[in-house]
């Protein structure tokens, strides 16, 4: 297991340190771990994600769930943040997602266009911003150009930057796919190289070896892969994404394995709110039990 | 039926609230509903839209119709607003449409280029601006980039932002088409996620299921679809578009169904002015009767 | 016949009104009509346009012709304006053309790139600026973006904006061609919608109906088409372009028909200067006789 | 023969006139003619151009040759200007070339990207700037956009602008090729229309008529073609380029013909320095004899 | 052998000279040679480069190696520089790499997007910045545009600019490949023409002659090629890159040959740290012995 990096050794300026401290030590379990509730699926996938639990279409339902479930933060796009966060401002930290896209056009040249700014985040009292970087996309020049401005603004305004590091596009699909060990490991490192404070990755699948570089074509256990991904993130705090809805036990295993490897926390959306409310809270409680075993400074 | 959002709970700044209040409570039925007369078809479709009623080619005719018909606002592009609105300034609110395009080139990679600014709107005394977002277009990066600037300027200047949320482009045509329930529902949600104050959508067609995601492939009544679309818009006020000329009874049904679902109002152009003036006013009167039954705060 | 719009009802700011007044009432026939001499063909077609009358390759020859012929203005690109207009500054109004292109590359995705600014026009003492808008081009997003800046600068600096509204590109060629009634009518309207003060169009050909929308596929006389185009321009003053060299009687008919329809004037280049000087002046004189019959306020 | 334009009638501002005067009357033959030594081939063609005379790879060798040969100016890219011109600053005027490219990628959509600014030229004490315009390239919109900024900056800072007017790209290749009479004549005119103070062209080949417009398909002598090109440049001073290495007599004929036609001077690089030093100076001396016969004000 | 250029004759401003002096004379052998440790492979190739020596995945390991090995500088991307350099700031000079990319998408239209700025380098106490220029890429216009801004900022802030001059893209692959003598020689010259202070090149392979221009198709020894490359760089200091892992003797030969030719130093990454630490230091020591024999002013 990789030692979890301490907040004091991340090279952060005052504003970033203050805000990350608020997220990690004043909310959730207040033990240095993080548990975020992402709610950008209405843009990324459309309202179809709410059919399993129609109440979840209402942002109020979700913010209340984040508060009651004891999350460290909720992730919203600017429209919902402006129209729904005011009622609960200060009760749960806000992560403003600065880019996003619909699922309608092809992902072959994936790009998540920016539609909000770090200044919007400051204005709305957010404690972090989120940016989706499509690692390996054929249009990485556009992606990096957008990202550069976000990174610079986040630095200038002392706003922690969480990077959704998602391998995407035709090129990575031809080299093992978006969730191969190679892809996820590379994505974590890319976020670290480019200056993310926190990186969100999907769980790596070391068994997907077709087309990956030779180093990744060997036999790796899931835990070895996860360990490597955390190591690749270095001093960039790592969050594991829940992804689409799956069985609870599988999700809890994933969470345990990630925390064992040195992840700082979890970011689970659909697995949390695509079910009835009481069930959501029970599942959240089980995940919190895991986080409680991995306190960090 | 979804409860219609009240003006006071929309998270609006002072300027946006003042201007929306003026539109919704000082004009039209003054009961919190909205009835807009859009007049951007001369650019979008060309003068062919005026052949059915040649008088409608003259912007003066249209502005006078908007005043006499008791509309809450008239939608103009900057050229017509500069050259024709002065005579009637203050008599009916102006919505300045900031982007638009001709129908000549292909819609496969649809984009509605910006040709006017929020500052133009302020200068011309407009009470709102309009922006066409082609939801799902393959060039959504360009669309979002344009939109971001409009949204930021509208926020800065306190100008309500009405988004024409139109699914368009080759990708959505391959996934059920531009007016499927999936497409319209997604469009409403996209506008809300991206920070529109008001969204204009076309009426959803739940029977168009070929190519749509599985959740939308079931059997839905027209009213169920409309309810869902209003729910997806959340605290973004929803307007239903009339679209091309159709039978009056069908249009009145559409209007009733939308208002039942919780829409804030209607935006009907060709169905209003592609007929002789007295007939236009009779039809407008019938629509106002419907709006009168759905007052809002 | 459409009543010719009066200068006082065009919604113009002070600077634009002062400059248009100077062009329309202090030069040419001083009767509110306009007769412009365009001289951008050296860029648009190259020196081949001067082979019929080699003297016309010299900008001095042309400016002198404009003065002696009693034109309301001469149209130049920035290079010729800087190097040749000084000698005659104030004797004939200058229209600075802000964009242009060579005829060498394909017109399938036509765009006329901007190479001068409204500030250049102010500096050179111009009384108007010209912009070529390729209505319906597949790259209309680039065209509108360029145009937006020109329009905004022209507004800010009180400089009248003359739009060369030219249907162009592969899409319009597939829908009846660049000089169909549909294309020219749409072009006039587009310029009006986008805020042109003056629009220059080619003469419409109602007999070209292959591929045009159904409304334009009927039988229209040339005069009906011209009337419609003027109506589509609304309060945007309309100039009819001479186009390539043709027979004098045909040109005079064209001019008469346009003025009857309510056009404000003519903009004839090659038909004027692609002949020996005395002949040019005789032809100009015949055109002035037509304009003299259509005074305007 | 076309009368060579006098410096006083070129419509120049003070800074441009001062600098051009310094080039034309204080250096070289001090008789109003110009003889430039271009040295951008290391970028345009790579070091292979120096294999014939390896000493020429050293910029010091070239600057010394320019001084000893009595040139009116030397043309350098910013890197060589910064690192080698200091030693000789003031001894020979510097023309800073602002754009350039390698020969490696295809020329089908030729564009010469800008990599230095007019302000760099001012800082380095240059007396003119150079810009390559690829007349007729399919990406002329990008080219004109770059050029517009250069022209505006050159105007603002009083820096003479020399345009390398080079027909290039797939479109001109299909219409007679880059050095047809049509292409070169058009290129000269384009530079004049767009505001160049000086234009550099290649020698026209009137015998290349395949694919050219009908006006250029006739029989023209080389001198007639050259005369026409100078006429097309108007008040933009014309320089004839040496091009690739050729026989000395052919080059001297070319120079004589150009000066007879009214050119202001020559810009010869490879023909000068792709030979041993003493030979270079002998050839330069012969060219100077020609220039001496064509003094200008 | 080409005389190594002295620091005093490079045309440098004060800031650039101060920082280069610090790198060349206050660190490493303090004899005017340079030995850099590049560590951008985590972004360029992903974590697979660390499988041979997993400890090398940790930036601390690498910085400590640079200090202990007596390097003149370490090259980092902004993320690692922000989070890991603070602990060792001042102990070894930092070169901040301003652009980079993943290996995932195709290199046919290679571009290394900028994601950090010269101001970031100043803020982090760096003594130089690095920029990868893909010489000959079909998108050289984008590359030069990025580069121009970096060069201008580096000039303004007195920051030495090291250019990774890498032939790349489909065009050069068709003309002899990225490491032919032609390609490397051209790359060195391009960096010099464009104003690099230092250029990093790969070792040329004169035996790769298929598709190269005729001048390079002859028989050249490796040393002749290297001599030529150094001559092409002129007053731009030249560093030879180690490239992928190869045999030690081959690498030492390469280093000797480069220094004989007049190179200023070496930049070796994978050959240094893709092995156990003690071995790394032994190899570094052998390379330092070579550098010690080539002191420079």
PDB file of C-alpha atoms in Angstrom, chain D residues 39-52 54 56-60 76-80 82-87 100-106 111 113-117 120 123 142 146, chain E residues 2 9-12 16 135-138 140-142 144-145 147-148 151-152 155 167 171-172 175 181-183 185-186 189-197 213 215-216 220 228 231-232 234-236:
ATOM      1  CA  UNK D  39      18.657  34.621 -45.964  1.00  0.00           C
ATOM      2  CA  UNK D  40      15.599  32.679 -44.832  1.00  0.00           C
ATOM      3  CA  UNK D  41      16.386  29.570 -46.839  1.00  0.00           C
ATOM      4  CA  UNK D  42      17.737  27.752 -43.777  1.00  0.00           C
ATOM      5  CA  UNK D  43      14.165  27.643 -42.579  1.00  0.00           C
ATOM      6  CA  UNK D  44      12.371  27.412 -45.907  1.00  0.00           C
ATOM      7  CA  UNK D  45      14.529  24.671 -47.451  1.00  0.00           C
ATOM      8  CA  UNK D  46      16.784  23.558 -44.627  1.00  0.00           C
ATOM      9  CA  UNK D  47      20.572  23.346 -44.516  1.00  0.00           C
ATOM     10  CA  UNK D  48      20.646  21.551 -47.887  1.00  0.00           C
ATOM     11  CA  UNK D  49      20.805  24.992 -49.518  1.00  0.00           C
ATOM     12  CA  UNK D  50      24.255  25.463 -47.981  1.00  0.00           C
ATOM     13  CA  UNK D  51      25.860  22.289 -49.376  1.00  0.00           C
ATOM     14  CA  UNK D  52      27.062  24.115 -52.502  1.00  0.00           C
ATOM     15  CA  UNK D  54      29.211  25.367 -46.747  1.00  0.00           C
ATOM     16  CA  UNK D  56      27.121  30.178 -46.291  1.00  0.00           C
ATOM     17  CA  UNK D  57      25.627  28.173 -43.454  1.00  0.00           C
ATOM     18  CA  UNK D  58      27.165  30.696 -41.104  1.00  0.00           C
ATOM     19  CA  UNK D  59      25.042  33.848 -40.774  1.00  0.00           C
ATOM     20  CA  UNK D  60      28.197  35.909 -40.147  1.00  0.00           C
ATOM     21  CA  UNK D  76      16.706  37.375 -41.534  1.00  0.00           C
ATOM     22  CA  UNK D  77      14.337  35.384 -39.347  1.00  0.00           C
ATOM     23  CA  UNK D  78      14.179  36.434 -35.710  1.00  0.00           C
ATOM     24  CA  UNK D  79      16.522  33.779 -34.341  1.00  0.00           C
ATOM     25  CA  UNK D  80      19.433  34.728 -36.572  1.00  0.00           C
ATOM     26  CA  UNK D  82      18.853  38.157 -32.403  1.00  0.00           C
ATOM     27  CA  UNK D  83      22.028  36.104 -32.315  1.00  0.00           C
ATOM     28  CA  UNK D  84      24.049  37.490 -35.262  1.00  0.00           C
ATOM     29  CA  UNK D  85      22.911  40.965 -36.302  1.00  0.00           C
ATOM     30  CA  UNK D  86      24.171  42.803 -33.194  1.00  0.00           C
ATOM     31  CA  UNK D  87      27.778  42.652 -34.408  1.00  0.00           C
ATOM     32  CA  UNK D 100       8.121  31.196 -42.600  1.00  0.00           C
ATOM     33  CA  UNK D 101       7.847  27.431 -42.708  1.00  0.00           C
ATOM     34  CA  UNK D 102       9.780  24.287 -43.450  1.00  0.00           C
ATOM     35  CA  UNK D 103       9.525  22.548 -46.788  1.00  0.00           C
ATOM     36  CA  UNK D 104       8.537  19.277 -45.152  1.00  0.00           C
ATOM     37  CA  UNK D 105       4.733  19.281 -45.153  1.00  0.00           C
ATOM     38  CA  UNK D 106       2.673  19.504 -48.324  1.00  0.00           C
ATOM     39  CA  UNK D 111       0.403  28.779 -45.103  1.00  0.00           C
ATOM     40  CA  UNK D 113       2.892  30.834 -40.012  1.00  0.00           C
ATOM     41  CA  UNK D 114       3.890  34.009 -38.210  1.00  0.00           C
ATOM     42  CA  UNK D 115       6.541  33.497 -35.556  1.00  0.00           C
ATOM     43  CA  UNK D 116       7.753  37.030 -34.913  1.00  0.00           C
ATOM     44  CA  UNK D 117       6.145  40.441 -34.587  1.00  0.00           C
ATOM     45  CA  UNK D 120      10.420  42.361 -32.552  1.00  0.00           C
ATOM     46  CA  UNK D 123      13.351  46.160 -30.941  1.00  0.00           C
ATOM     47  CA  UNK D 142      -5.965  32.118 -42.233  1.00  0.00           C
ATOM     48  CA  UNK D 146      -2.369  36.791 -40.007  1.00  0.00           C
TER      49      UNK D 146
ATOM     50  CA  UNK E   2      32.948  23.399 -34.692  1.00  0.00           C
ATOM     51  CA  UNK E   9      28.413  35.927 -27.964  1.00  0.00           C
ATOM     52  CA  UNK E  10      24.883  34.503 -28.036  1.00  0.00           C
ATOM     53  CA  UNK E  11      23.043  37.802 -28.205  1.00  0.00           C
ATOM     54  CA  UNK E  12      21.335  37.131 -24.867  1.00  0.00           C
ATOM     55  CA  UNK E  16      18.733  34.852 -20.096  1.00  0.00           C
ATOM     56  CA  UNK E 135       9.519  20.112 -37.082  1.00  0.00           C
ATOM     57  CA  UNK E 136       7.726  19.348 -40.320  1.00  0.00           C
ATOM     58  CA  UNK E 137       4.379  18.406 -38.829  1.00  0.00           C
ATOM     59  CA  UNK E 138       1.436  19.042 -41.171  1.00  0.00           C
ATOM     60  CA  UNK E 140       3.099  23.479 -38.240  1.00  0.00           C
ATOM     61  CA  UNK E 141       0.900  26.565 -38.282  1.00  0.00           C
ATOM     62  CA  UNK E 142      -0.557  25.628 -34.898  1.00  0.00           C
ATOM     63  CA  UNK E 144       4.504  27.927 -34.691  1.00  0.00           C
ATOM     64  CA  UNK E 145       1.631  29.925 -33.252  1.00  0.00           C
ATOM     65  CA  UNK E 147       5.793  28.676 -30.099  1.00  0.00           C
ATOM     66  CA  UNK E 148       5.658  32.363 -30.978  1.00  0.00           C
ATOM     67  CA  UNK E 151       9.338  32.708 -27.406  1.00  0.00           C
ATOM     68  CA  UNK E 152       7.952  36.191 -26.837  1.00  0.00           C
ATOM     69  CA  UNK E 155      12.231  37.041 -24.193  1.00  0.00           C
ATOM     70  CA  UNK E 167      10.953  15.936 -36.716  1.00  0.00           C
ATOM     71  CA  UNK E 171       5.341  14.234 -44.030  1.00  0.00           C
ATOM     72  CA  UNK E 172       8.786  13.620 -42.583  1.00  0.00           C
ATOM     73  CA  UNK E 175      10.984  11.828 -46.520  1.00  0.00           C
ATOM     74  CA  UNK E 181      20.481  13.196 -41.143  1.00  0.00           C
ATOM     75  CA  UNK E 182      18.221  15.425 -43.254  1.00  0.00           C
ATOM     76  CA  UNK E 183      15.536  15.546 -40.561  1.00  0.00           C
ATOM     77  CA  UNK E 185      19.954  18.729 -39.465  1.00  0.00           C
ATOM     78  CA  UNK E 186      16.855  20.607 -40.557  1.00  0.00           C
ATOM     79  CA  UNK E 189      18.487  24.816 -38.085  1.00  0.00           C
ATOM     80  CA  UNK E 190      14.771  25.432 -37.613  1.00  0.00           C
ATOM     81  CA  UNK E 191      15.249  25.932 -33.881  1.00  0.00           C
ATOM     82  CA  UNK E 192      18.080  28.372 -34.575  1.00  0.00           C
ATOM     83  CA  UNK E 193      16.086  30.314 -37.168  1.00  0.00           C
ATOM     84  CA  UNK E 194      13.130  30.572 -34.798  1.00  0.00           C
ATOM     85  CA  UNK E 195      15.152  31.868 -31.870  1.00  0.00           C
ATOM     86  CA  UNK E 196      15.839  28.950 -29.542  1.00  0.00           C
ATOM     87  CA  UNK E 197      18.638  29.537 -27.039  1.00  0.00           C
ATOM     88  CA  UNK E 213      16.575  15.282 -50.626  1.00  0.00           C
ATOM     89  CA  UNK E 215      22.051  16.459 -50.894  1.00  0.00           C
ATOM     90  CA  UNK E 216      21.536  14.088 -47.997  1.00  0.00           C
ATOM     91  CA  UNK E 220      28.210  10.557 -44.654  1.00  0.00           C
ATOM     92  CA  UNK E 228      26.822  19.354 -39.607  1.00  0.00           C
ATOM     93  CA  UNK E 231      26.949  23.812 -37.413  1.00  0.00           C
ATOM     94  CA  UNK E 232      23.277  24.144 -38.337  1.00  0.00           C
ATOM     95  CA  UNK E 234      24.909  27.977 -35.016  1.00  0.00           C
ATOM     96  CA  UNK E 235      24.811  30.067 -31.850  1.00  0.00           C
ATOM     97  CA  UNK E 236      22.006  27.978 -30.432  1.00  0.00           C
TER      98      UNK E 236
END
